[in-house]
mmCIF file of C-alpha atoms in Angstrom:
data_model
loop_
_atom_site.group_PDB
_atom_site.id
_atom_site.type_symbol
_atom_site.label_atom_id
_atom_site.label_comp_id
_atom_site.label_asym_id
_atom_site.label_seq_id
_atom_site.Cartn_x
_atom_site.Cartn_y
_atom_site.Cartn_z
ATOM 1 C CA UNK A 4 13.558 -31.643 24.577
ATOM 2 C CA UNK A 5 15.303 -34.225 22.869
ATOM 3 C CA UNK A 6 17.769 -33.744 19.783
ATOM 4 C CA UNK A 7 15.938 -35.572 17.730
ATOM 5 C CA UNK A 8 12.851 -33.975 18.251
ATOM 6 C CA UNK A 9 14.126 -30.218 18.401
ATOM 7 C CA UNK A 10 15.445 -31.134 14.907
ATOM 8 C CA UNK A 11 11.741 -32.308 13.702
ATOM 9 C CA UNK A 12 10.562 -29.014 15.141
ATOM 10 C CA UNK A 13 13.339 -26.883 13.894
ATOM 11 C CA UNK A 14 12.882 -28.543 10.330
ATOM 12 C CA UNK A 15 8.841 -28.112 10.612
ATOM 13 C CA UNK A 16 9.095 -24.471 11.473
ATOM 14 C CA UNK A 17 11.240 -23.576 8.356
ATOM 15 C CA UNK A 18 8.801 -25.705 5.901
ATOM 16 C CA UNK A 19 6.120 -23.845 7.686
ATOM 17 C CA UNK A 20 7.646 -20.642 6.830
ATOM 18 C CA UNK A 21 8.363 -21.443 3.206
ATOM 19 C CA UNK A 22 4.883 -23.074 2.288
ATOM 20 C CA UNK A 23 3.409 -19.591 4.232
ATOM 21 C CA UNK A 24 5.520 -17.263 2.093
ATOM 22 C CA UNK A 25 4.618 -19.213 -1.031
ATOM 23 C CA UNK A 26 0.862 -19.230 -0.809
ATOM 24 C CA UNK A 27 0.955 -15.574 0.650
ATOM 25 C CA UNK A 28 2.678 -14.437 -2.172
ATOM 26 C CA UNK A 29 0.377 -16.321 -4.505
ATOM 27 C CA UNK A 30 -2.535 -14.711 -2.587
ATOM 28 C CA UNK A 31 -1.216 -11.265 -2.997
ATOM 29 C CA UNK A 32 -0.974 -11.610 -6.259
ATOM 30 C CA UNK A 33 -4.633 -12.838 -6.741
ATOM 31 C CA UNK A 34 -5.805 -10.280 -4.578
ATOM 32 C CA UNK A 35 -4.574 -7.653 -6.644
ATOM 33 C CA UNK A 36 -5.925 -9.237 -9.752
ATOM 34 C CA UNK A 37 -9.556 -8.555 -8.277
ATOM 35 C CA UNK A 38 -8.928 -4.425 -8.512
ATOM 36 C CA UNK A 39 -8.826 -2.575 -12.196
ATOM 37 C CA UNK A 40 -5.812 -0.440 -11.662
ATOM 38 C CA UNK A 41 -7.844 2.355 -14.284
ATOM 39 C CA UNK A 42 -10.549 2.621 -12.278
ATOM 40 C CA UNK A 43 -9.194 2.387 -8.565
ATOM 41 C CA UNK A 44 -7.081 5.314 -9.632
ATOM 42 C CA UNK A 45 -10.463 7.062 -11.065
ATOM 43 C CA UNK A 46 -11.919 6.573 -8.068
ATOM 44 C CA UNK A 47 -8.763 7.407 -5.449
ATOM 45 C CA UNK A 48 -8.564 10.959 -7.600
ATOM 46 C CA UNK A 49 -11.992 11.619 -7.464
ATOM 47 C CA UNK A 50 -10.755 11.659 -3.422
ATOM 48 C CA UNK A 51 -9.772 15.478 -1.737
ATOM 49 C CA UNK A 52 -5.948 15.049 -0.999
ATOM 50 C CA UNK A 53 -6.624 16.014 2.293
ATOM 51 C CA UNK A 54 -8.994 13.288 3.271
ATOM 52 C CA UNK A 55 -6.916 11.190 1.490
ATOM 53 C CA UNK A 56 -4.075 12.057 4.122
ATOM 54 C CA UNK A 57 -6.906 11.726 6.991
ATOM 55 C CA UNK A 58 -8.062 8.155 5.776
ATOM 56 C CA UNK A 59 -3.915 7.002 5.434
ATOM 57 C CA UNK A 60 -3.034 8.629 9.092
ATOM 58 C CA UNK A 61 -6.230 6.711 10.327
ATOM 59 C CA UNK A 62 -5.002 3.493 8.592
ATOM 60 C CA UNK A 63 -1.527 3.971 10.382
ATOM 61 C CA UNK A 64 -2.773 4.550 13.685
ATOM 62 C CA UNK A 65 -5.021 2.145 13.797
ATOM 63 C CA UNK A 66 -2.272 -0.874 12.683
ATOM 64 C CA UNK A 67 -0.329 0.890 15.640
ATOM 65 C CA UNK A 68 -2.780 0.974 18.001
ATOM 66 C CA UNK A 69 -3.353 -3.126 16.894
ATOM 67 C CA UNK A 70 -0.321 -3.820 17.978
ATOM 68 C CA UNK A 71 -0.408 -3.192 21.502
ATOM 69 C CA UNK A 72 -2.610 -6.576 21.670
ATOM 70 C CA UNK A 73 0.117 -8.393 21.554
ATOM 71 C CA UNK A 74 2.331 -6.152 23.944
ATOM 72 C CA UNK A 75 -0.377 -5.759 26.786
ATOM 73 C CA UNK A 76 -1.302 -9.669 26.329
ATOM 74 C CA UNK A 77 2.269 -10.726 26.860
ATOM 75 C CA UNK A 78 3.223 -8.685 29.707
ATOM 76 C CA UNK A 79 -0.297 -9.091 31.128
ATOM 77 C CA UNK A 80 1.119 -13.112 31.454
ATOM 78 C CA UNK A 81 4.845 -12.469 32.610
ATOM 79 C CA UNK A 82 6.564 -12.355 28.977
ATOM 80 C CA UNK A 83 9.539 -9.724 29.030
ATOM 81 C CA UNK A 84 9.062 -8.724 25.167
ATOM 82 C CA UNK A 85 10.002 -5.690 24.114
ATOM 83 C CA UNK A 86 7.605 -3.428 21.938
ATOM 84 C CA UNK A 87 9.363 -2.506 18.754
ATOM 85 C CA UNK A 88 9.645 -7.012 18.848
ATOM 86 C CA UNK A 89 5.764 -7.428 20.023
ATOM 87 C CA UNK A 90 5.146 -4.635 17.468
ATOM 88 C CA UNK A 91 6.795 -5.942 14.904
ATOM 89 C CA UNK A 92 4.994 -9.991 15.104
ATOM 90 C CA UNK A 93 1.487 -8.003 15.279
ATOM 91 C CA UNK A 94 1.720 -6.239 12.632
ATOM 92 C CA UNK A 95 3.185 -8.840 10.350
ATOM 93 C CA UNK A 96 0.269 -11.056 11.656
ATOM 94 C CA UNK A 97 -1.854 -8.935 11.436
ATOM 95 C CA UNK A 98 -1.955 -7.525 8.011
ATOM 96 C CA UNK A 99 -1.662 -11.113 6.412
ATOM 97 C CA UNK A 100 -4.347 -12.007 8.759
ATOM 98 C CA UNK A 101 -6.925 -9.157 7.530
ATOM 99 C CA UNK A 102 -6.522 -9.881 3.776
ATOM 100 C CA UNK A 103 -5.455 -13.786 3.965
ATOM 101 C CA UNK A 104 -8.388 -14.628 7.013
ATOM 102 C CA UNK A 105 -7.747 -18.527 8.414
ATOM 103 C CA UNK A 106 -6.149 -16.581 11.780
ATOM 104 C CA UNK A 107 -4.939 -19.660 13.215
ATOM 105 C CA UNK A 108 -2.924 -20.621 10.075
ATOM 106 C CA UNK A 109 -1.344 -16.777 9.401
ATOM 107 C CA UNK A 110 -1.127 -14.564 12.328
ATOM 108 C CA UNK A 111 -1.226 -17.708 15.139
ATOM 109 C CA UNK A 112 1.874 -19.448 12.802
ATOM 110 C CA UNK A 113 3.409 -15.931 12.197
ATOM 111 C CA UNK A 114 2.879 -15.399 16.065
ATOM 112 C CA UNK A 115 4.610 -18.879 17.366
ATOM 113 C CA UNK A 116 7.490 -18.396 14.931
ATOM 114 C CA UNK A 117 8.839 -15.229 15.579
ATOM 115 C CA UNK A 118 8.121 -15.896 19.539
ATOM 116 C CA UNK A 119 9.977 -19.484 19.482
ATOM 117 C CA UNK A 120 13.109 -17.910 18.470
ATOM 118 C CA UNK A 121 13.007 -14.901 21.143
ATOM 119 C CA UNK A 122 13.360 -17.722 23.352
ATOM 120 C CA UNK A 123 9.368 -18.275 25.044
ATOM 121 C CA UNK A 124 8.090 -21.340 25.701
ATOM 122 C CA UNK A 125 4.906 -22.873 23.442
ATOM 123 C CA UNK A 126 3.012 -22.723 26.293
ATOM 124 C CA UNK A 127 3.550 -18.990 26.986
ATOM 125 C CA UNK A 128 3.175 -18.024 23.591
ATOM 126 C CA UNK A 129 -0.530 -19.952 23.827
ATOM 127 C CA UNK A 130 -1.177 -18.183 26.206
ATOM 128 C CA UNK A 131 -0.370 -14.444 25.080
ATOM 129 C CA UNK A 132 -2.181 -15.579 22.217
ATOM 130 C CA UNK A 133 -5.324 -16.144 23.568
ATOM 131 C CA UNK A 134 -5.705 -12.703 25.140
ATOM 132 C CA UNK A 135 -4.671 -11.005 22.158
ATOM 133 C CA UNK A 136 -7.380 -12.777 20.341
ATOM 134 C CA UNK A 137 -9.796 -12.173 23.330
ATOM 135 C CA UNK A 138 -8.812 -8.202 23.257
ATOM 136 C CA UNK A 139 -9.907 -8.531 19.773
ATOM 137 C CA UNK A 140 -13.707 -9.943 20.509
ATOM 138 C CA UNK A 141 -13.845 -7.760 23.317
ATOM 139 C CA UNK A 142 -13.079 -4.620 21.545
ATOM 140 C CA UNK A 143 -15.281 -5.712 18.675
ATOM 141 C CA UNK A 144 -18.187 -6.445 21.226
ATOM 142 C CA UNK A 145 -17.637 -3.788 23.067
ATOM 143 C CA UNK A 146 -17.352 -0.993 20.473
ATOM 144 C CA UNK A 147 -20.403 -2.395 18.151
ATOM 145 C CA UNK A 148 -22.729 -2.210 21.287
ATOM 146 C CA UNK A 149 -21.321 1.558 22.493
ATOM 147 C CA UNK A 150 -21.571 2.554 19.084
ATOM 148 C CA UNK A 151 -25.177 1.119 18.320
ATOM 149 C CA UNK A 152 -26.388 2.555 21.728
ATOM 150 C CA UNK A 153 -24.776 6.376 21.213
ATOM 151 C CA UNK A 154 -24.994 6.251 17.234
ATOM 152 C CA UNK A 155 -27.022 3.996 15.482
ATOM 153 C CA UNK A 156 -27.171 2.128 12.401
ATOM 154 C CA UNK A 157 -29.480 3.170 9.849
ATOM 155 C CA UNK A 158 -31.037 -0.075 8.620
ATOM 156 C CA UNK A 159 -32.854 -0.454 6.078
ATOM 157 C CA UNK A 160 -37.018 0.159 6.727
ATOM 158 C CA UNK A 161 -37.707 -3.714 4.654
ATOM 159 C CA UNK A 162 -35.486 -5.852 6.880
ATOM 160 C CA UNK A 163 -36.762 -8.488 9.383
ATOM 161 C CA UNK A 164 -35.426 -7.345 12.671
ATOM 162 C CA UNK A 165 -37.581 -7.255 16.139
ATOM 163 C CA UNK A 166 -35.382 -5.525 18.035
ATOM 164 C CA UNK A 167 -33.760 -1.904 17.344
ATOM 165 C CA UNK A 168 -29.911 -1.332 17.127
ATOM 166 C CA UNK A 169 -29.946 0.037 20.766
ATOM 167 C CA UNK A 170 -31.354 -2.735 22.377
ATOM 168 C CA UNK A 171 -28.634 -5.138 19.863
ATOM 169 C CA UNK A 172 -26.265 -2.559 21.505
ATOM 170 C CA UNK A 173 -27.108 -3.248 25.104
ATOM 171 C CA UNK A 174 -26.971 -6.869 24.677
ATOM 172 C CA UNK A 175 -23.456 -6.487 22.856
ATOM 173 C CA UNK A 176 -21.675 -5.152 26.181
ATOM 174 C CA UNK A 177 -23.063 -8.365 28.231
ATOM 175 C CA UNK A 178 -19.740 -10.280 27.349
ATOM 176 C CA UNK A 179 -17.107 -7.812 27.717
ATOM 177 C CA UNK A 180 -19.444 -7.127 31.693
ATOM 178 C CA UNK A 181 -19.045 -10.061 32.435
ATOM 179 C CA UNK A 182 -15.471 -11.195 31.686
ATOM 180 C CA UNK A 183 -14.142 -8.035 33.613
ATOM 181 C CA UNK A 184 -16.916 -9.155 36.411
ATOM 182 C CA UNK A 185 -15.458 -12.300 36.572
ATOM 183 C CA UNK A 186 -11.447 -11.677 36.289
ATOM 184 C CA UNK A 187 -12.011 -8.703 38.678
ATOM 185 C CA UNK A 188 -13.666 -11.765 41.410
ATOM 186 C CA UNK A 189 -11.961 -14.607 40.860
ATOM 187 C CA UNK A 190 -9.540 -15.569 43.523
ATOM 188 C CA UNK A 191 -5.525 -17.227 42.850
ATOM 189 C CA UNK A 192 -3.335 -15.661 39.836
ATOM 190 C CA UNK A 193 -3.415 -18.609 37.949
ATOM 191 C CA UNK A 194 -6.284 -20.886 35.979
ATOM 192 C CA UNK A 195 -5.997 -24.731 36.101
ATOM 193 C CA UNK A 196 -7.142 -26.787 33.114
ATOM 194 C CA UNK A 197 -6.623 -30.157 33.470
ATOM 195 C CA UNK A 198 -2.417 -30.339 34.267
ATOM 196 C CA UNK A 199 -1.998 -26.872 32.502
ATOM 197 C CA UNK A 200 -1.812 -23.806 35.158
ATOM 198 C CA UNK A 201 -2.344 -20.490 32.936
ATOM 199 C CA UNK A 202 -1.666 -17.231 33.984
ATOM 200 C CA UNK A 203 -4.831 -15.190 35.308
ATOM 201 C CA UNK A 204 -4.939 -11.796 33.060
ATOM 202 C CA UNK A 205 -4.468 -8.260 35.669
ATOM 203 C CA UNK A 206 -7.916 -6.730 35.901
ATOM 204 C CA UNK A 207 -5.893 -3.459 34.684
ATOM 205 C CA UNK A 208 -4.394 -5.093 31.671
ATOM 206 C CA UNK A 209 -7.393 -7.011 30.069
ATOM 207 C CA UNK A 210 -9.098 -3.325 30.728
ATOM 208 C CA UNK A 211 -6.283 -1.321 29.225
ATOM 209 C CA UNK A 212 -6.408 -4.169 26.256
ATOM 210 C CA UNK A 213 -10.517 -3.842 25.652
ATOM 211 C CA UNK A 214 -9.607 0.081 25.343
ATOM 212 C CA UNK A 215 -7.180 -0.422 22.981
ATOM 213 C CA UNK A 216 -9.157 -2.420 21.036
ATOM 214 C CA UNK A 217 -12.157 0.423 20.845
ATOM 215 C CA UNK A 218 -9.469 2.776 19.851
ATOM 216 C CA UNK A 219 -8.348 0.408 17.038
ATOM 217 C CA UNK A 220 -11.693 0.072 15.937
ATOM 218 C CA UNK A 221 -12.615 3.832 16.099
ATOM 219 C CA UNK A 222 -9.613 4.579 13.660
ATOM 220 C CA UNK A 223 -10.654 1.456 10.999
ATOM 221 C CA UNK A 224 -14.017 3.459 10.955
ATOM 222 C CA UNK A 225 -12.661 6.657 10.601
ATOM 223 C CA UNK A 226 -10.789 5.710 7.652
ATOM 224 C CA UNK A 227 -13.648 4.623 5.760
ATOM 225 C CA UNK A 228 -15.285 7.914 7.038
ATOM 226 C CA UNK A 229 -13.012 10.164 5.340
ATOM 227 C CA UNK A 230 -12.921 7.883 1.997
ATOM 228 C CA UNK A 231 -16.541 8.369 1.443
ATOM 229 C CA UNK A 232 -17.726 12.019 -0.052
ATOM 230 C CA UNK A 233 -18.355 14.458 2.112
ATOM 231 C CA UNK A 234 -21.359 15.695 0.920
ATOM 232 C CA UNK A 235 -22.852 12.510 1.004
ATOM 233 C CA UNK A 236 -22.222 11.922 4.383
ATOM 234 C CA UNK A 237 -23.957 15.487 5.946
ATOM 235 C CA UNK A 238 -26.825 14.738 3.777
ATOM 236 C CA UNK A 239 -26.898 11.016 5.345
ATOM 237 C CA UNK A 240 -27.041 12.090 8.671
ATOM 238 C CA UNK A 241 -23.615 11.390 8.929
ATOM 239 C CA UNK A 242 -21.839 14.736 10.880
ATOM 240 C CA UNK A 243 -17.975 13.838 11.924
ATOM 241 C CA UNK A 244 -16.272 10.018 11.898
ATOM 242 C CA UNK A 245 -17.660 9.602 15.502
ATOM 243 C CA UNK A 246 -21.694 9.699 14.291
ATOM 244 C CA UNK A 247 -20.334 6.957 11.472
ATOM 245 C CA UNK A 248 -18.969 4.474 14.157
ATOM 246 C CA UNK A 249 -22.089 3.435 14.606
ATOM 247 C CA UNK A 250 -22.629 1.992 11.082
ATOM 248 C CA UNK A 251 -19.033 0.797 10.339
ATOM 249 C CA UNK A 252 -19.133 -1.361 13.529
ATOM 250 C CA UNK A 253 -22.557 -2.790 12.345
ATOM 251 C CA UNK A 254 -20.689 -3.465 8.347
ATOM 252 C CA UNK A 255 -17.000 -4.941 10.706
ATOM 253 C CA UNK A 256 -19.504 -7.304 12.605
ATOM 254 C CA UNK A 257 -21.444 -8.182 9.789
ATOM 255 C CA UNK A 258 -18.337 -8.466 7.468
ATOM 256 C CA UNK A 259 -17.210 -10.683 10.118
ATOM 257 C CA UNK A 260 -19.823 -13.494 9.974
ATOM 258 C CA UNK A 261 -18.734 -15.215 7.078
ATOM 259 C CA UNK A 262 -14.787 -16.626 6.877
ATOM 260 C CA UNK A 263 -14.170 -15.068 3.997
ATOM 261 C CA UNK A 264 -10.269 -14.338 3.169
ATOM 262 C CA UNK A 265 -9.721 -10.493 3.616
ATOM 263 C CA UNK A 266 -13.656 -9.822 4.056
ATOM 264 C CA UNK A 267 -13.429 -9.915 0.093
ATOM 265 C CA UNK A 268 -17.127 -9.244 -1.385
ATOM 266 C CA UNK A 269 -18.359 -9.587 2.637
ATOM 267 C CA UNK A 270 -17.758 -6.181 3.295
ATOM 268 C CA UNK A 271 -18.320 -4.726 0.217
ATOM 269 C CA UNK A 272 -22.358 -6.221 0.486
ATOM 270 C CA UNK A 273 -22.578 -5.395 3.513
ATOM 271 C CA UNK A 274 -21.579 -1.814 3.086
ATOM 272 C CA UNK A 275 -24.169 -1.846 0.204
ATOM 273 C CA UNK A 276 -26.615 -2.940 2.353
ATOM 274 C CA UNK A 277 -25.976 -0.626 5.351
ATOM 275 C CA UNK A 278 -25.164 2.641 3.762
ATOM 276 C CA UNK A 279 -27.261 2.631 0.163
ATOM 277 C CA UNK A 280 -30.062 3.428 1.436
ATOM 278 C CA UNK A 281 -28.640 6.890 2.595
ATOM 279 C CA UNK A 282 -25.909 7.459 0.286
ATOM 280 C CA UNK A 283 -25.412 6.698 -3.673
ATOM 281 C CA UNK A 284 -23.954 3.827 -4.736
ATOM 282 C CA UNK A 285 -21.186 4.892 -7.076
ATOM 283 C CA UNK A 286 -19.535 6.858 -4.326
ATOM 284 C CA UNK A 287 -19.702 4.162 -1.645
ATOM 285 C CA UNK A 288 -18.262 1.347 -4.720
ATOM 286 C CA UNK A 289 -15.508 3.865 -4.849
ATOM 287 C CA UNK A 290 -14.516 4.426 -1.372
ATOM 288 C CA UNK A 291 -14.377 0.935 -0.369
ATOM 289 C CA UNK A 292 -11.975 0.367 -3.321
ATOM 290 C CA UNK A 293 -9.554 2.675 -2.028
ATOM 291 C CA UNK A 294 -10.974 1.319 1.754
ATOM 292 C CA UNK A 295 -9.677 -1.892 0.819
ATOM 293 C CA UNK A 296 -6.497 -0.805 -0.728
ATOM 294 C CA UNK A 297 -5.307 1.157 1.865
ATOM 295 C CA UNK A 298 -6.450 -1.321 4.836
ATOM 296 C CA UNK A 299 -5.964 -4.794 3.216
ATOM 297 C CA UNK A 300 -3.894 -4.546 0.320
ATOM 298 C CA UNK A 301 -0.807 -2.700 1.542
ATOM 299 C CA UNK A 302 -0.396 -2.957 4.795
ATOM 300 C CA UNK A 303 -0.350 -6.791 3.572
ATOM 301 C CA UNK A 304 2.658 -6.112 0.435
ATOM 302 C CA UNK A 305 4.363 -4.592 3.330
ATOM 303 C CA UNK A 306 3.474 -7.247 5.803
ATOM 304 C CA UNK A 307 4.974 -9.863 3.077
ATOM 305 C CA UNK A 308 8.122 -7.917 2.872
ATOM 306 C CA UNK A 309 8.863 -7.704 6.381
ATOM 307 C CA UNK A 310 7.978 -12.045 6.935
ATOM 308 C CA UNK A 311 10.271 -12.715 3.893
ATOM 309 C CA UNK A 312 13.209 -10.197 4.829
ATOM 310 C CA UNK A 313 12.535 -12.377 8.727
ATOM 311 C CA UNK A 314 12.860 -15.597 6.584
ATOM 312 C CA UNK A 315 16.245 -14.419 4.741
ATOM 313 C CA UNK A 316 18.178 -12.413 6.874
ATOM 314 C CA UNK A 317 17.522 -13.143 10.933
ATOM 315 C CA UNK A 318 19.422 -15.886 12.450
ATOM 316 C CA UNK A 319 16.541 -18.219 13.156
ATOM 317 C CA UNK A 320 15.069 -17.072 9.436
ATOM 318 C CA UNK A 321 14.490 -19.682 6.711
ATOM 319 C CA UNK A 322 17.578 -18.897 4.487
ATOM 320 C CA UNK A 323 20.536 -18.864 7.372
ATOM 321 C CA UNK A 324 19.016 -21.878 9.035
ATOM 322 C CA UNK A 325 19.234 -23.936 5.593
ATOM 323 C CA UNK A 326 22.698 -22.041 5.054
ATOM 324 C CA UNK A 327 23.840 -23.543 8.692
ATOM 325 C CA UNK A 328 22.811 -27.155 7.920
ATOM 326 C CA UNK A 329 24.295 -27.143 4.523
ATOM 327 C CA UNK A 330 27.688 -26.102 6.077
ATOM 328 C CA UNK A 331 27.008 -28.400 9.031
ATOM 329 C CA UNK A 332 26.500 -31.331 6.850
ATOM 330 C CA UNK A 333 29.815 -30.057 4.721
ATOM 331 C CA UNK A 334 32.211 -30.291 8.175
ATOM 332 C CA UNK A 335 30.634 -34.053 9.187
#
């Protein structure tokens, strides 16, 4: 690569990063303005400590557990990353990703800049990329149709639907079948697309990667399970967070069908919808309010931190590289 050009690309990347942190920042703050501080504490006190504590450890987990996309994808294509580094540009991505939405303008951007300075090429990163996102789908595939075959959704007696949330489940698992049918059959390591050779996943890493992915989803539904009141949920039929995967995985994949940033409203109707009919309202209004603080809103503060402390303080960060060519232009 050319001077010239490595300077366009070097100069791109840090007005990328500024412009993100900007209009993150602005988001965060508009995101917060949608929550009445009075009444989200109300509701987070009305909350037993201890399932509090439950819902925060699920919330932690899960994140954790999300982060092994990225590790399993990039080793699964040759890239030497370490984890507390593949951990670190996951979560970041991540938890903008969840409350900002647009993926391939937050956690793809977030993604490609921390992984350009470790030193990979574009084309790796692309790659990695694409079986993160792929874990993703499969796990959320994978674990709506388990779920809605073991536990199903309760829907609603009034709605339109011809087939029952079994049979949904069953058709569900088709995709994740037959991607591992495929990879596990296909001959060569590699994939040719036009003049670009990509690196064929390991069977045993695009399976460890749809488990993760199940697991990540089992603790986002857990969370919610020990937000809502526990009463509530044994008189709903609801016995233990694994009878309520069912029903969250039908609200995620609902939730999931309209690009809304951060699922805002999406998930709160669809919750409604799903869980009303069984359960009060009030409650459920309240849970999801601490739901979404605890999953969205600060995992994404922290998120922001950690991008803007990148930006100022690591060599290839916003702040040092504008320091450098400041000084640089000082010597000429």
């Amino acid at each position: 690569m050319g001077k010239p050009k490595a300077k366009i690309l070097s100069w791109a990347g840090t007005f990328v990063a500024f412009a993100f942190i900007v209009f993150a920042i602005w988001l965060f703050i508009r995101t917060l303005h949608h929550f009445d501080l009075h009444e989200v504490v109300a509701r987070v006190r009305e909350i037993p400590h201890h399932r509090l504590v439950m819902a925060g450890l699920c919330v932690a987990l899960g994140y954790g557990i999300q982060t092994l996309y990225d590790f399993l994808a990039a080793r699964s294509v040759g890239m030497a990353v370490s984890l507390p580094r593949a951990s670190l540009a996951a979560f970041v991505g991540n938890s903008l990703t969840n409350s900002i939405g647009f993926s391939l303008l937050t956690s793809t951007s977030v993604r490609y800049r921390y992984y350009l300075a470790w030193g990979f090429s574009a084309l790796q990163i692309a790659q990695f990329i694409t079986l993160a996102k792929l874990a993703f789908i499969n796990g959320l595939t994978l674990s709506t149709g388990l779920a809605q075959i073991f536990s199903p959704v309760h829907l609603p007696a009034d709605l339109p639907f011809s087939l029952s949330p079994r049979a949904i489940g069953f058709i569900l698992l088709l995709p994740t079948a037959l991607l591992l049918l495929w990879n596990g059959f296909a001959r060569g390591g590699t994939l040719a697309l036009g003049k670009f050779r990509l690196e064929r996943p390991r069977q045993i890493m695009l399976v460890l990667q749809v488990v993760v992915a199940c697991i990540h989803f089992a603790f986002a539904g857990a969370a919610l399970y020990f937000l809502l009141p526990e009463g509530d949920l044994h008189q709903a039929g609801f016995i233990g967070p694994v009878s309520f995967l069912g029903t969250f995985m039908a609200i995620k994949l609902a939730a999931l069908f309209l690009p809304v940033p951060g699922s805002l409203g999406v998930l709160e109707a669809a919750s409604l919808a799903v869980l009303t009919p069984a359960m009060p309202a009030y409650p459920v209004l309240g849970a999801l309010l601490a739901f979404r603080l605890a999953f969205y809103v600060i995992p994404f503060g922290i998120g922001l931190a950690t991008l803007s402390a990148y930006e100022l303080t690591a060599g290839s960060g916003l702040l040092p590289s504008m320091l450098r060519r400041r000084r640089g232009r000082r010597l000429a």
